[in-house]
CSV table of C-alpha atoms in Angstrom, one decimal:
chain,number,residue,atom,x,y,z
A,699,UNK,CA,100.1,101.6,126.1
A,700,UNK,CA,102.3,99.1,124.0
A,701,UNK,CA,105.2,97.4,125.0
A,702,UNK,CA,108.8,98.4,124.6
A,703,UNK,CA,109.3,95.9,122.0
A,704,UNK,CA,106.3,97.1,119.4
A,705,UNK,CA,107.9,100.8,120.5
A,706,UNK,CA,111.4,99.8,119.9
A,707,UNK,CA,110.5,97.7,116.1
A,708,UNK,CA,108.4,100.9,115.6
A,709,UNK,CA,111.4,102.8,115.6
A,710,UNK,CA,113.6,100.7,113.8
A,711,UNK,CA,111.4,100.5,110.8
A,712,UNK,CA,110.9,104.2,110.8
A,713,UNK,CA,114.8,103.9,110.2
A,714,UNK,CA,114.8,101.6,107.3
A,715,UNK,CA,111.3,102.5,105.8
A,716,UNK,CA,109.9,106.1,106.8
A,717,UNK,CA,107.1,105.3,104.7
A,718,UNK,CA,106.2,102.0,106.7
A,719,UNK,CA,107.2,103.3,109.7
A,720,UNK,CA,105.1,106.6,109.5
A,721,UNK,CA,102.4,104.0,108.8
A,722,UNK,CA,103.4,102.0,111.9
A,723,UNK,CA,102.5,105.4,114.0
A,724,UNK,CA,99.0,105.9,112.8
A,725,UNK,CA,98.0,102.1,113.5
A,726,UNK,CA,96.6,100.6,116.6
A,727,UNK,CA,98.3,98.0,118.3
A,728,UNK,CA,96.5,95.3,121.0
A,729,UNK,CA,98.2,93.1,123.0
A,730,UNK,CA,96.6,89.8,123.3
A,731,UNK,CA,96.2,86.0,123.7
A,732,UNK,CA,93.6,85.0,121.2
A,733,UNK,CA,96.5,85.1,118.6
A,734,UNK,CA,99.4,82.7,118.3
A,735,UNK,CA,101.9,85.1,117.2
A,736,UNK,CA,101.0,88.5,115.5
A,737,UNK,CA,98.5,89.7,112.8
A,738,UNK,CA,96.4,92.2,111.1
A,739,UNK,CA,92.3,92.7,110.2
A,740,UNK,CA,93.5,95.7,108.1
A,741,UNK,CA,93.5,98.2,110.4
A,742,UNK,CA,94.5,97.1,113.9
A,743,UNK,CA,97.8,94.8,114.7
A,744,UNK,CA,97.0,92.6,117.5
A,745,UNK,CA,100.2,90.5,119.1
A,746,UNK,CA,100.6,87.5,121.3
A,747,UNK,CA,103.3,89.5,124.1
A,748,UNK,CA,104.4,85.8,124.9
A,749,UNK,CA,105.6,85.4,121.3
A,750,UNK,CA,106.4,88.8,120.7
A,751,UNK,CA,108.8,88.8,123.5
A,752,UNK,CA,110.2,85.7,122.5
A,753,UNK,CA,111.8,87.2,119.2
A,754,UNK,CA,115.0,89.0,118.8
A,755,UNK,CA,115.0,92.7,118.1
A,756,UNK,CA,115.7,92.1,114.6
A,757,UNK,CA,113.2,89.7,114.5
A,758,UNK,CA,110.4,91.9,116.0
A,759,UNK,CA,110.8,94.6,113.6
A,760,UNK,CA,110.7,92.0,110.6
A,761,UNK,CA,107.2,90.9,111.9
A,762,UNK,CA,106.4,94.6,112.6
A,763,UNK,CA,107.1,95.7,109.1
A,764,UNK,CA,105.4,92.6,107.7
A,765,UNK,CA,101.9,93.4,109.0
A,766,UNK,CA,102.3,97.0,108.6
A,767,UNK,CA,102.8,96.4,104.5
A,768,UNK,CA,99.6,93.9,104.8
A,769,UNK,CA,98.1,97.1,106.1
A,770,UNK,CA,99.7,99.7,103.5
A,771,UNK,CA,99.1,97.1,100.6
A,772,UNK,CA,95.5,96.7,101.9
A,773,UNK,CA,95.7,92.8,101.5
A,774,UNK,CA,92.6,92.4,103.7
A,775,UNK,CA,90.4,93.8,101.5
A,776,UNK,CA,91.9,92.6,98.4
A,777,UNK,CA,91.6,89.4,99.2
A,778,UNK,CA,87.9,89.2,99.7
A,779,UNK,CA,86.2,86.7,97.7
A,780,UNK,CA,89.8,84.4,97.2
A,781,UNK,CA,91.1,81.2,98.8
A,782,UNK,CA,92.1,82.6,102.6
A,783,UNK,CA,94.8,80.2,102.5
A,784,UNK,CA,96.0,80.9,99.0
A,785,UNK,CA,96.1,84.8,99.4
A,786,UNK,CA,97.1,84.7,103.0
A,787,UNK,CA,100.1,82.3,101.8
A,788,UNK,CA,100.9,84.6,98.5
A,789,UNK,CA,100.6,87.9,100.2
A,790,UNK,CA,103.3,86.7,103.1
A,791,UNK,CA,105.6,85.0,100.6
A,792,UNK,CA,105.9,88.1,98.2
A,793,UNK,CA,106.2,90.8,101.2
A,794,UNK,CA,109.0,88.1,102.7
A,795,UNK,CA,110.7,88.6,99.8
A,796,UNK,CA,110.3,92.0,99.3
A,797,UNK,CA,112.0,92.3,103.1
A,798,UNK,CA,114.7,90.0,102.2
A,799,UNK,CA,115.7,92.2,99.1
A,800,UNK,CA,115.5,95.0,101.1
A,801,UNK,CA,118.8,92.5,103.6
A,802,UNK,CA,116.2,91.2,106.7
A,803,UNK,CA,115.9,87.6,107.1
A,804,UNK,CA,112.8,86.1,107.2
A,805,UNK,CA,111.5,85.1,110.6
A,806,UNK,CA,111.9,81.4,111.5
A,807,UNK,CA,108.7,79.4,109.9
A,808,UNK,CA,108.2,82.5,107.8
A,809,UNK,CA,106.8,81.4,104.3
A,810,UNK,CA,110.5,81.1,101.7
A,811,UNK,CA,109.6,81.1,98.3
A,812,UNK,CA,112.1,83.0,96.6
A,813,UNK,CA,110.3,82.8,93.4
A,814,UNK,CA,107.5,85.2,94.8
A,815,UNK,CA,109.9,88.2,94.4
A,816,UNK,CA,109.2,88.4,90.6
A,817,UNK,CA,105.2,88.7,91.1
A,818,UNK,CA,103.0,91.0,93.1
A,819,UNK,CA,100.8,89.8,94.9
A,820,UNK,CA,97.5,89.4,92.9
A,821,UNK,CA,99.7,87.4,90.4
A,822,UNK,CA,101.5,85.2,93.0
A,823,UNK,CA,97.8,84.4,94.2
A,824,UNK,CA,97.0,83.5,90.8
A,825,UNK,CA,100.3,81.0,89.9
A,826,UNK,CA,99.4,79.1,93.9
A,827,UNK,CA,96.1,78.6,93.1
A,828,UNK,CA,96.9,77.0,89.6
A,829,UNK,CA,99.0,74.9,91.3
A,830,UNK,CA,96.5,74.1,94.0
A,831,UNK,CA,93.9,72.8,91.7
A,832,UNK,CA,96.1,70.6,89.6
A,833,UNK,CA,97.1,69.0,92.5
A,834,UNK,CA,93.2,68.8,93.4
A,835,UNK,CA,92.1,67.5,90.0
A,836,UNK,CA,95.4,64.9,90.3
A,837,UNK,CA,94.2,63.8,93.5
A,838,UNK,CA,90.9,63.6,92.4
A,839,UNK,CA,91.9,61.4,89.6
A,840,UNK,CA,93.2,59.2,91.5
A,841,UNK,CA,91.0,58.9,93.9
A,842,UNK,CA,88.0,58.4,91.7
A,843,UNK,CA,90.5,56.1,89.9
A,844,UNK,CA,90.0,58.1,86.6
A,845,UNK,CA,92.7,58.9,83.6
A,846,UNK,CA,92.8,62.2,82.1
A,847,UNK,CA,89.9,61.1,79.6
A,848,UNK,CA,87.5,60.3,82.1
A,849,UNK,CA,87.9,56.3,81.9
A,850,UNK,CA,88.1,54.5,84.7
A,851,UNK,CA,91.4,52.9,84.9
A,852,UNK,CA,91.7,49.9,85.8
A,853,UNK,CA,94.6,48.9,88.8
A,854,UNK,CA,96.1,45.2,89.6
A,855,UNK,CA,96.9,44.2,92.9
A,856,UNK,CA,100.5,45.1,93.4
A,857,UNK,CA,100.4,47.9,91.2
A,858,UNK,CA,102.1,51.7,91.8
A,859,UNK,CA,100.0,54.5,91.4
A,860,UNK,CA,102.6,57.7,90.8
């Protein structure tokens, strides 16, 4: 049995998205603890009731409708074999923007990159993890106190490093 606020979200995204919300009927929903708020393995949307009853209305069928399109754009399976925290960050910040369009506002400390709207998903995963390693191979240079050509550079006391 799930609880009137996945019944009532259920409905409300039938409302605004027959598509998702058809989708929303076929899946299997399990209330528990071991997750902080609410998420997906693809198949099966498991929610913390504690946080889940915490939301607004509005808000519920936001978070609904966002793991039912991780679902319908099969973003579990797609992301095999990529950063977990780059896809998992590029998949939420192009279906957040995709529900934004669409006139829902994002959950509070929902990824907001309003860039991500111009990119699928698979392309956004691409332009983070670009991003990721230059800051990786910056850090690194740093680190290892190395310039770009490979020289060890050579720091005075008193010195900024930007």
């Amino acid at each position: 049995m799930i609880s009137e606020h996945i019944a009532a979200a259920k409905k409300d995204m039938l409302s605004r998205y027959p598509f998702f919300g058809s989708l929303a009927a076929s899946v299997e929903y399990v209330e528990t603890t071991e997750v902080r708020t609410i998420g997906s393995n693809g198949k099966t949307i498991f929610y913390n009731p504690g946080y889940f009853d915490m939301l607004t209305d509005e808000e519920r069928t936001f978070a609904l409708t966002h793991e039912i399109c991780h679902i319908a754009f099969d973003h579990i399976r797609r992301g095999r074999g990529k950063d977990p925290e780059i896809w998992k960050n590029a998949t939420d910040a192009v279906i957040n923007q995709l529900l934004k369009r669409d006139g829902m506002k994002i959950i509070p400390g929902g990824i907001d990159y309003p860039e991500a709207i111009e990119y699928d998903a698979d392309t956004y995963y691409e332009i983070l993890l670009a991003e990721k390693l230059e800051i990786e191979l910056m850090e690194g240079q740093l680190e290892g106190n190395q310039t770009e050509s490979g020289n060890e550079a050579v720091f005075e006391e008193g010195d900024e490093i930007l």
